PDB file of C-alpha atoms in Angstrom:
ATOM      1  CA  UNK A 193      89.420  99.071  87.553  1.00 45.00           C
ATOM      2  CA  UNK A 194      87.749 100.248  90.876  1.00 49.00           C
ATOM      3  CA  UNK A 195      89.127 103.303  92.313  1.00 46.00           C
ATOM      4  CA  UNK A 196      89.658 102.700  96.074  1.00 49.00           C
ATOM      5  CA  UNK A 197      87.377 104.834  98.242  1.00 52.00           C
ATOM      6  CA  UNK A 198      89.852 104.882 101.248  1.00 50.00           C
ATOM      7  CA  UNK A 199      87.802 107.926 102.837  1.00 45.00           C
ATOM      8  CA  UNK A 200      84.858 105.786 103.917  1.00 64.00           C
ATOM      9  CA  UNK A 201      86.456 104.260 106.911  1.00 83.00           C
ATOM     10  CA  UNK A 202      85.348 101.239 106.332  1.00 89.00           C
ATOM     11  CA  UNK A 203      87.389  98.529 108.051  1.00 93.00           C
ATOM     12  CA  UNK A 204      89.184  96.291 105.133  1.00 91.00           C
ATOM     13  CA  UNK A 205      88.779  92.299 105.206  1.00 93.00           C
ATOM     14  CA  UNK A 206      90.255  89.410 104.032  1.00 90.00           C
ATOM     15  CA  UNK A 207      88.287  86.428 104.044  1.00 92.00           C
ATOM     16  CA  UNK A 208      90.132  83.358 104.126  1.00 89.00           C
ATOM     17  CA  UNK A 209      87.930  79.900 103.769  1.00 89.00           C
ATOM     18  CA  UNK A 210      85.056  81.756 102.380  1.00 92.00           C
ATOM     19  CA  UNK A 211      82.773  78.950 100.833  1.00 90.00           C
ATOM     20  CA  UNK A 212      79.521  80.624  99.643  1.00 91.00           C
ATOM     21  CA  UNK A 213      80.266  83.593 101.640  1.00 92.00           C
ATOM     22  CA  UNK A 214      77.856  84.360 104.381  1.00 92.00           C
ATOM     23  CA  UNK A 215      80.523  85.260 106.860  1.00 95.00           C
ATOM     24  CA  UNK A 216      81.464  87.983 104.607  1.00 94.00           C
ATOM     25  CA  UNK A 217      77.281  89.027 103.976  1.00 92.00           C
ATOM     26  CA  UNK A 218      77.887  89.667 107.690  1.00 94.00           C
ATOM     27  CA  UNK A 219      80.196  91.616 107.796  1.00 95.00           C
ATOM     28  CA  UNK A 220      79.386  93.682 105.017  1.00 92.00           C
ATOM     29  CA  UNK A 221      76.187  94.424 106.933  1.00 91.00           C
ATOM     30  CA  UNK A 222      77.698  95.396 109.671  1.00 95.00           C
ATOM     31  CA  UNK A 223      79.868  97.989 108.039  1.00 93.00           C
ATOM     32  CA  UNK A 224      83.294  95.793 106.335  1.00 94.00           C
ATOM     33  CA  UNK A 225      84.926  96.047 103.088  1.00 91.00           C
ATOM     34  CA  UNK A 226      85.510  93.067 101.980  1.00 92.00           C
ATOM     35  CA  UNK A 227      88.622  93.262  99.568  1.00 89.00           C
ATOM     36  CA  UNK A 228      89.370  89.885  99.138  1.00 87.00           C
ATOM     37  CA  UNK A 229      87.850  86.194  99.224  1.00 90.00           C
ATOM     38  CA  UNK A 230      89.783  83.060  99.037  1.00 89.00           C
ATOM     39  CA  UNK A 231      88.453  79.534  98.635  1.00 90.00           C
ATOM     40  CA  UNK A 232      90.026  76.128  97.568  1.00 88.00           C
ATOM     41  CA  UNK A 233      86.474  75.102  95.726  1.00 86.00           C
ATOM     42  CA  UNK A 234      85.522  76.964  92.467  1.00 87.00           C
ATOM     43  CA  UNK A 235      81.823  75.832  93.234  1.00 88.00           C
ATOM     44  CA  UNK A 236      80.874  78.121  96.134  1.00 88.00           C
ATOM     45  CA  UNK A 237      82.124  81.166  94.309  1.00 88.00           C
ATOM     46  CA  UNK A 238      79.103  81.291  92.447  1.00 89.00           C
ATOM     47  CA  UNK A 239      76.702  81.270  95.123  1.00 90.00           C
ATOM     48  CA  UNK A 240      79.413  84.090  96.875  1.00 90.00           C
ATOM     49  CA  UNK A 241      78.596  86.294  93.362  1.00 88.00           C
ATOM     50  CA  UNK A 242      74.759  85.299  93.455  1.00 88.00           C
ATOM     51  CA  UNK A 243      74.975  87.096  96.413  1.00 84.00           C
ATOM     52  CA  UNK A 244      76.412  89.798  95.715  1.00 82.00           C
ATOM     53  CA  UNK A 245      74.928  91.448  91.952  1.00 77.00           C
ATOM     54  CA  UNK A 246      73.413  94.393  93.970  1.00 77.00           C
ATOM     55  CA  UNK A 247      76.579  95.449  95.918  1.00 72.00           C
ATOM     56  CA  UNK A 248      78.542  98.228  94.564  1.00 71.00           C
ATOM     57  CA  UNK A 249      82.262  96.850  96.385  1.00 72.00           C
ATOM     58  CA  UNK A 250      82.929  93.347  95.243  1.00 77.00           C
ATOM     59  CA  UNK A 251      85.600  91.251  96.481  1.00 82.00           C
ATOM     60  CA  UNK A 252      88.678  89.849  94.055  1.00 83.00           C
ATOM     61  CA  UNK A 253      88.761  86.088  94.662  1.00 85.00           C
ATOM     62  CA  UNK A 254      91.775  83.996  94.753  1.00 84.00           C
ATOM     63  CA  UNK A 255      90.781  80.223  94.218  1.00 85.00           C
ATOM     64  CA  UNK A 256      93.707  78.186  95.644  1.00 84.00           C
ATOM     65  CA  UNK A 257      94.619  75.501  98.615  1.00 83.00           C
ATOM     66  CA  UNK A 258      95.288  78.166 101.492  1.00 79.00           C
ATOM     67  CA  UNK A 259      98.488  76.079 101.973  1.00 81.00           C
ATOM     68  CA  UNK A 260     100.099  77.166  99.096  1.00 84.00           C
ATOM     69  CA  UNK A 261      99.275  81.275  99.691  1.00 82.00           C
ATOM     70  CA  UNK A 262     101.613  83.569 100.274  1.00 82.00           C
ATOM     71  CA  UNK A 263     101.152  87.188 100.740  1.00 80.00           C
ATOM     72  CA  UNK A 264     102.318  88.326  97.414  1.00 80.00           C
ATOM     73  CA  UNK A 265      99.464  86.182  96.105  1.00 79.00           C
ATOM     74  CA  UNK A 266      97.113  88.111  98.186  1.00 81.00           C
ATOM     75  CA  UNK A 267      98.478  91.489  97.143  1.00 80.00           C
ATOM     76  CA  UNK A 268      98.671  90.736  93.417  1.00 80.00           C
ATOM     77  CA  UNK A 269      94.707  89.550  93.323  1.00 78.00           C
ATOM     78  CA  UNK A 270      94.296  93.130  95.196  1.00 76.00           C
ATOM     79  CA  UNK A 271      96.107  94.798  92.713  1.00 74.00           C
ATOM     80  CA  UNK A 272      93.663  93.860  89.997  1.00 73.00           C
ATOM     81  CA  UNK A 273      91.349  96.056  90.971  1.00 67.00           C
ATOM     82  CA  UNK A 274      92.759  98.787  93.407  1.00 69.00           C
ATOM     83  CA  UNK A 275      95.931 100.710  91.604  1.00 64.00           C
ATOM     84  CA  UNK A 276      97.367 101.156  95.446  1.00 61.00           C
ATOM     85  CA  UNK A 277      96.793  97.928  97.555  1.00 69.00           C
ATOM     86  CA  UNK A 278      95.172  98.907 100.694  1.00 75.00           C
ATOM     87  CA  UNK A 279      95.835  97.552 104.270  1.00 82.00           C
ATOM     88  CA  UNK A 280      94.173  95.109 105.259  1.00 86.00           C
ATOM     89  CA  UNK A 281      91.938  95.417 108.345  1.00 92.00           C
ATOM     90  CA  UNK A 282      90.572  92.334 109.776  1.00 93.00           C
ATOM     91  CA  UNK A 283      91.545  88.733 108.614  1.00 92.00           C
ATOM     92  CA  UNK A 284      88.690  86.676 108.637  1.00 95.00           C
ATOM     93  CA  UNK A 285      87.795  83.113 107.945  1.00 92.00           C
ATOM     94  CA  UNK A 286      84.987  79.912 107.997  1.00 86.00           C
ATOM     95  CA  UNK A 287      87.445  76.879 108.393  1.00 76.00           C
ATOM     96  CA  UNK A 288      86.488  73.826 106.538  1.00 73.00           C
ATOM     97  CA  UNK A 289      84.816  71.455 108.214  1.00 69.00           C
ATOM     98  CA  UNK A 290      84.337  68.877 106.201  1.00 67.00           C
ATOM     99  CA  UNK A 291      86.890  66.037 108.140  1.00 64.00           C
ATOM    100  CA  UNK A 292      84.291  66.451 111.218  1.00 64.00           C
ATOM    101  CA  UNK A 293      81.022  66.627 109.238  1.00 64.00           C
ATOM    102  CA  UNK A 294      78.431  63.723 109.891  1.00 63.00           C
ATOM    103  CA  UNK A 295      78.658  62.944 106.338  1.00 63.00           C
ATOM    104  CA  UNK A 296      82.625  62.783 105.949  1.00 59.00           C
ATOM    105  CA  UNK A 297      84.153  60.279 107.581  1.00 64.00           C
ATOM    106  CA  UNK A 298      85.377  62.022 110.925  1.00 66.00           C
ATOM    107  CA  UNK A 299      89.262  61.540 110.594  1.00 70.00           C
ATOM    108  CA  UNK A 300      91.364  63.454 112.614  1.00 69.00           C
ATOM    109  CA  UNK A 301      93.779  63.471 110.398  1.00 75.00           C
ATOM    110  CA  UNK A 302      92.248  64.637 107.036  1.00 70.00           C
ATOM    111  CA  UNK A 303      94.314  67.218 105.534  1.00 68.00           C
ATOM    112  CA  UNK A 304      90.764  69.762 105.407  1.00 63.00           C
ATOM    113  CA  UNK A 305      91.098  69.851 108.921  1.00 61.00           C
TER     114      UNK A 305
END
């Protein structure tokens, strides 16, 4: 269990839609905790860890439809690894894009939208 290092000021994310993860490589260079990734896709998790086996801080993932998240699923991934869960920060997130991309079909109304 990681101890949380809340002395180091570092602003606390939440990364919603996080794919692979380069939004969160940025803003973990530019000074973010990330405490917590969540993706619908098992797949880009591994390329997320890939890049990631230096860091000391890794983020708990949650691997679920964002439409079926509710905070206490949030908190209770936290919890796995922090003993107090700690406030998060900064809510970021990548949105799928997948119902505009040149190889999906373009409907306005797919539910990735």
């Amino acid at each position: 269990m990681q101890k949380p290092d809340f002395l180091n000021d570092k602003p606390k994310v939440l990364d919603l839609f996080c794919g692979a993860g380069g939004l969160s490589l940025g803003f973990e260079n530019a000074g973010f905790q990330i405490l917590c990734a969540v993706e619908n896709h098992s797949d880009p998790i591994y390329t997320y860890i890939n890049n990631r086996l230096e860091k000391q801080n890794k983020p708990d993932f949650l691997i679920e439809d964002i439409r079926n998240i509710k905070k206490r699923n949030i908190d209770n991934t936290i919890a796995k690894s922090f003993k107090i869960i700690p406030k998060i920060d900064v809510v970021i997130g990548g949105s799928p894009c997948q119902g505009f991309s040149l190889r999906g079909r373009r409907e306005i109304n797919d539910p990735r939208n």
